[in-house]
Tab-separated table of C-alpha atoms and ligand atoms in Angstrom:
chain	number	residue	atom	x	y	z
A	267	MET	CA	0.000	0.000	0.000
A	268	ILE	CA	1.305	3.427	-0.945
A	269	TYR	CA	1.577	5.933	1.935
A	270	ILE	CA	1.682	9.687	1.210
A	271	PRO	CA	2.704	12.057	4.022
A	272	ASP	CA	0.065	14.652	4.923
A	273	ALA	CA	2.621	17.461	5.329
A	274	ILE	CA	5.494	18.250	2.955
A	275	PRO	CA	7.892	21.139	3.577
A	276	VAL	CA	8.867	22.966	0.373
A	277	SER	CA	11.053	25.813	1.676
A	278	GLU	CA	11.330	27.980	4.779
A	279	ASP	CA	7.953	29.721	4.340
A	280	LEU	CA	6.255	27.390	1.814
A	281	ASN	CA	4.521	24.158	2.865
A	282	LEU	CA	2.053	21.587	1.619
A	283	ARG	CA	-0.403	19.961	3.996
A	284	ALA	CA	-3.575	17.899	3.720
A	285	ALA	CA	-6.771	19.979	3.834
A	286	ARG	CA	-8.905	19.718	7.003
A	287	LEU	CA	-12.593	20.499	7.417
A	288	ASP	CA	-11.775	23.622	9.437
A	289	ASP	CA	-9.907	25.017	6.388
A	290	ALA	CA	-13.177	25.306	4.472
A	291	ALA	CA	-13.941	28.963	5.237
A	292	GLU	CA	-10.439	30.210	4.372
A	293	LEU	CA	-10.248	28.070	1.245
A	294	PHE	CA	-13.703	29.141	0.052
A	295	SER	CA	-12.828	32.799	0.576
A	296	LEU	CA	-9.738	32.313	-1.631
A	297	VAL	CA	-11.756	30.486	-4.306
A	298	ASN	CA	-14.385	33.233	-4.274
A	299	LYS	CA	-11.758	35.970	-4.598
A	300	ASN	CA	-10.244	34.148	-7.600
A	301	ARG	CA	-13.509	32.911	-9.128
A	302	MET	CA	-13.194	34.627	-12.504
A	303	PHE	CA	-9.447	33.912	-12.772
A	304	LEU	CA	-9.875	30.198	-12.038
A	305	ARG	CA	-13.030	29.834	-14.139
A	306	LYS	CA	-11.015	30.433	-17.327
A	307	HIS	CA	-9.384	27.019	-16.918
A	308	LEU	CA	-11.072	24.957	-14.177
A	309	PRO	CA	-14.505	23.327	-14.579
A	310	TRP	CA	-15.801	23.260	-10.964
A	311	LEU	CA	-16.322	26.925	-10.059
A	312	ASP	CA	-20.085	26.936	-10.617
A	313	ASP	CA	-20.437	24.055	-8.142
A	314	THR	CA	-18.514	25.864	-5.382
A	315	ASN	CA	-20.770	28.591	-4.046
A	316	SER	CA	-20.575	28.444	-0.262
A	317	VAL	CA	-18.460	27.367	2.694
A	318	SER	CA	-20.771	24.366	2.916
A	319	ASP	CA	-19.862	23.322	-0.673
A	320	GLU	CA	-16.184	23.666	0.243
A	321	THR	CA	-16.690	21.626	3.428
A	322	ASP	CA	-18.381	18.884	1.386
A	323	PHE	CA	-15.507	18.900	-1.100
A	324	ILE	CA	-12.840	18.652	1.622
A	325	HIS	CA	-14.835	15.847	3.254
A	326	GLN	CA	-15.014	13.901	-0.036
A	327	GLN	CA	-11.307	14.416	-0.644
A	328	SER	CA	-10.422	13.296	2.914
A	329	GLU	CA	-12.426	10.104	2.390
A	330	LYS	CA	-10.586	9.519	-0.892
A	331	ALA	CA	-7.268	10.139	0.926
A	332	ASN	CA	-8.225	7.528	3.537
A	333	ARG	CA	-8.748	5.061	0.677
A	334	MET	CA	-5.526	6.350	-1.015
A	335	GLU	CA	-7.459	7.301	-4.170
A	336	ALA	CA	-6.601	11.030	-4.139
A	337	MET	CA	-5.342	13.796	-1.843
A	338	LEU	CA	-6.133	17.494	-1.546
A	339	LEU	CA	-3.048	19.382	-0.375
A	340	LEU	CA	-3.128	23.070	0.511
A	341	VAL	CA	-0.263	25.320	-0.526
A	342	GLU	CA	0.594	27.483	2.489
A	343	TYR	CA	2.867	30.476	2.020
A	344	ARG	CA	3.801	32.509	5.082
A	345	ASN	CA	1.105	30.618	7.033
A	346	GLU	CA	-1.719	31.526	4.650
A	347	ILE	CA	-3.481	29.289	2.134
A	348	VAL	CA	-2.538	30.496	-1.359
A	349	GLY	CA	-3.778	27.589	-3.489
A	350	THR	CA	-4.095	23.843	-3.767
A	351	LEU	CA	-1.988	21.074	-5.233
A	352	SER	CA	-3.989	17.894	-5.601
A	353	ILE	CA	-3.319	14.304	-6.360
A	354	ASN	CA	-6.430	13.877	-8.489
A	355	ARG	CA	-6.122	10.194	-9.235
A	356	ILE	CA	-3.919	7.238	-8.289
A	357	ASP	CA	-3.411	4.095	-10.354
A	358	HIS	CA	-1.988	1.736	-7.738
A	359	GLY	CA	-1.297	-1.122	-10.162
A	360	ASN	CA	0.975	1.061	-12.267
A	361	ARG	CA	2.102	3.347	-9.402
A	362	THR	CA	1.015	6.446	-11.314
A	363	ALA	CA	-0.386	9.714	-9.898
A	364	TRP	CA	-2.145	12.568	-11.722
A	365	ILE	CA	-1.609	15.979	-10.128
A	366	GLY	CA	-3.329	19.345	-10.604
A	367	TYR	CA	-3.050	22.827	-9.088
A	368	TRP	CA	-4.261	26.374	-8.792
A	369	LEU	CA	-2.865	29.468	-7.114
A	370	ASP	CA	-4.179	32.816	-5.875
A	371	GLU	CA	-3.736	35.191	-8.823
A	372	ASP	CA	-1.924	37.662	-6.538
A	373	GLN	CA	0.699	35.003	-5.754
A	374	CYS	CA	1.391	34.033	-9.375
A	375	GLY	CA	4.696	34.804	-11.047
A	376	ASN	CA	6.967	33.937	-8.117
A	377	GLY	CA	7.600	30.247	-8.682
A	378	LEU	CA	5.473	29.062	-5.735
A	379	MET	CA	3.665	26.360	-7.718
A	380	THR	CA	6.726	25.099	-9.604
A	381	LYS	CA	8.568	24.742	-6.288
A	382	SER	CA	5.558	23.111	-4.587
A	383	ALA	CA	4.948	20.677	-7.449
A	384	GLY	CA	8.668	19.841	-7.548
A	385	ALA	CA	8.668	19.029	-3.817
A	386	LEU	CA	5.528	16.870	-4.090
A	387	ILE	CA	6.818	14.995	-7.140
A	388	ASP	CA	10.128	14.301	-5.397
A	389	VAL	CA	8.304	12.854	-2.374
A	390	LEU	CA	5.984	10.764	-4.580
A	391	LEU	CA	8.779	9.342	-6.754
A	392	ASN	CA	11.539	9.012	-4.172
A	393	GLY	CA	9.650	8.625	-0.896
A	394	CYS	CA	6.412	6.855	-1.838
A	395	ALA	CA	7.553	4.450	-4.593
A	396	PHE	CA	5.468	6.028	-7.355
A	397	HIS	CA	6.792	5.227	-10.823
A	398	ARG	CA	5.157	7.885	-12.980
A	399	ILE	CA	3.562	11.341	-12.500
A	400	VAL	CA	1.137	12.861	-15.012
A	401	ILE	CA	0.114	16.510	-15.431
A	402	GLU	CA	-2.690	17.493	-17.798
A	403	ALA	CA	-3.393	21.085	-18.896
A	404	GLY	CA	-5.524	22.903	-21.408
A	405	VAL	CA	-3.600	23.403	-24.635
A	406	ASP	CA	-4.107	27.174	-24.306
A	407	ASN	CA	-3.238	27.278	-20.591
A	408	LEU	CA	0.380	28.328	-21.026
A	409	PRO	CA	1.128	29.172	-17.335
A	410	SER	CA	-0.065	25.691	-16.350
A	411	ARG	CA	1.879	23.989	-19.146
A	412	ALA	CA	5.027	25.891	-18.136
A	413	ILE	CA	5.114	24.035	-14.799
A	414	PRO	CA	5.721	20.480	-16.154
A	415	GLU	CA	7.945	21.968	-18.856
A	416	ARG	CA	10.118	23.715	-16.206
A	417	LEU	CA	10.243	20.484	-14.189
A	418	GLY	CA	11.521	18.403	-17.108
A	419	PHE	CA	8.353	16.478	-17.969
A	420	ARG	CA	7.898	14.985	-21.434
A	421	LYS	CA	4.978	16.129	-23.551
A	422	GLU	CA	3.167	12.896	-24.416
A	423	GLY	CA	0.364	14.128	-26.614
A	424	VAL	CA	-2.839	16.066	-27.036
A	425	SER	CA	-6.360	14.741	-26.506
A	426	ILE	CA	-8.829	16.571	-28.704
A	427	GLU	CA	-11.997	17.917	-27.054
A	428	ARG	CA	-11.253	15.928	-23.891
A	429	GLU	CA	-12.747	18.340	-21.294
A	430	TRP	CA	-16.045	20.256	-21.129
A	431	LEU	CA	-15.436	23.789	-19.803
A	432	TYR	CA	-18.893	25.280	-19.045
A	433	ASP	CA	-19.916	25.889	-22.665
A	434	HIS	CA	-17.216	24.428	-24.928
A	435	TRP	CA	-14.810	21.535	-25.342
A	436	ILE	CA	-11.103	22.080	-24.785
A	437	ASP	CA	-8.094	20.100	-25.969
A	438	ILE	CA	-5.836	18.738	-23.215
A	439	VAL	CA	-2.079	18.237	-23.390
A	440	GLN	CA	-0.585	15.468	-21.269
A	441	TYR	CA	2.877	15.603	-19.700
A	442	ALA	CA	4.544	12.799	-17.745
A	443	ILE	CA	7.780	11.904	-16.011
A	444	THR	CA	9.050	8.593	-14.675
A	445	GLU	CA	11.122	8.043	-11.545
A	446	ARG	CA	14.151	7.303	-13.746
A	447	GLU	CA	13.721	10.491	-15.775
A	448	TRP	CA	13.213	12.582	-12.620
A	449	ASN	CA	16.362	11.268	-10.956
A	450	THR	CA	18.662	11.196	-13.984
A	451	GLY	CA	17.337	14.218	-15.877
A	452	GLY	CA	16.201	12.233	-18.904
B	522	COA	C1	-1.308	27.389	-13.287
B	522	COA	C2	-0.815	28.391	-12.268
B	522	COA	C3	-0.767	27.734	-10.881
B	522	COA	C4	0.589	28.848	-12.660
B	522	COA	O1	0.986	29.871	-11.777
B	522	COA	P1	2.426	30.572	-11.943
B	522	COA	O2	2.543	31.578	-10.865
B	522	COA	O3	2.641	30.955	-13.347
B	522	COA	O4	3.406	29.357	-11.622
B	522	COA	P2	4.603	29.414	-10.574
B	522	COA	O5	4.054	29.723	-9.222
B	522	COA	O6	5.351	28.170	-10.728
B	522	COA	O7	5.437	30.674	-11.038
B	522	COA	C5	6.067	30.681	-12.296
B	522	COA	C6	6.414	32.115	-12.606
B	522	COA	O8	7.279	32.624	-11.590
B	522	COA	C7	8.564	32.906	-12.165
B	522	COA	N1	9.541	32.461	-11.183
B	522	COA	C8	10.163	33.287	-10.305
B	522	COA	N2	10.954	32.574	-9.519
B	522	COA	C9	10.846	31.282	-9.881
B	522	COA	C10	11.419	30.075	-9.426
B	522	COA	N3	12.295	30.050	-8.429
B	522	COA	N4	11.043	28.912	-10.011
B	522	COA	C11	10.161	28.909	-11.013
B	522	COA	N5	9.599	30.034	-11.500
B	522	COA	C12	9.930	31.211	-10.932
B	522	COA	C13	8.573	32.167	-13.479
B	522	COA	O9	9.443	32.787	-14.410
B	522	COA	C14	7.144	32.306	-13.907
B	522	COA	O10	6.877	33.612	-14.311
B	522	COA	P3	6.468	33.925	-15.837
B	522	COA	O11	5.172	33.233	-16.081
B	522	COA	O12	6.361	35.398	-15.834
B	522	COA	O13	7.591	33.356	-16.632
B	522	COA	C15	-1.751	29.636	-12.208
B	522	COA	O14	-1.663	30.318	-13.445
B	522	COA	C16	-3.211	29.288	-11.948
B	522	COA	O15	-3.588	29.002	-10.819
B	522	COA	N6	-4.031	29.331	-13.007
B	522	COA	C17	-5.480	29.117	-12.887
B	522	COA	C18	-5.807	27.688	-12.536
B	522	COA	C19	-5.217	26.724	-13.529
B	522	COA	O16	-5.153	26.988	-14.701
B	522	COA	N7	-4.776	25.559	-13.016
B	522	COA	C20	-4.196	24.525	-13.842
B	522	COA	C21	-5.243	23.727	-14.513
B	522	COA	S1	-4.523	22.510	-15.589
């Protein structure tokens, strides 16, 4: 059975930790502040309209974490929640994890997510015996694509009209890296 730690230090003032139910109000307030920014690329904004919705989401994710199916990690910078970095799916048979992320618009442009994703990927591949990490992003979502590209992922391909985004289909580009590639640089 794969075990994933529920707290991962990234740097002196940047940490990842599993979301708790009592984070719901702070997390919802951040989502609400960034609603229009996030809605350009993420499909769930119209289903997140209250602290109660956020509480339900954290509860579902905690249950999935207990079953090791997924994990919702909060990105904390200087002791405040600035975004999330999630393990969205785990394929235990092939030791593969799919990760996704979003950040407070005001905190973008400083490398927080690249550093956070790098720390999580290192723990998954070197501490938790995962073999392969996958990141998927909208073809037009260049800031999101830049993260796997900066971290040395391979572009594996594009799925046409793979995700419904409110009122249209978007194409998704898939990036991946194996434990060998991560540790040897290729
Ligand atoms: C995707 C998203 C998290 C990327 O945020 P970001 O701030 O660009 O990513 P990072 O935090 O890694 O920061 C990278 C930026 O900081 C800069 N930077 C500064 N110091 C850095 C460092 N030490 N390491 C890496 N980058 C650094 C980079 O040059 C880059 O800036 P640039 O875009 O001007 O070149 C953000 O755009 C977002 O939340 N978007 C909406 C939700 C979304 O699309 N999620 C993904 C769905 S697939």
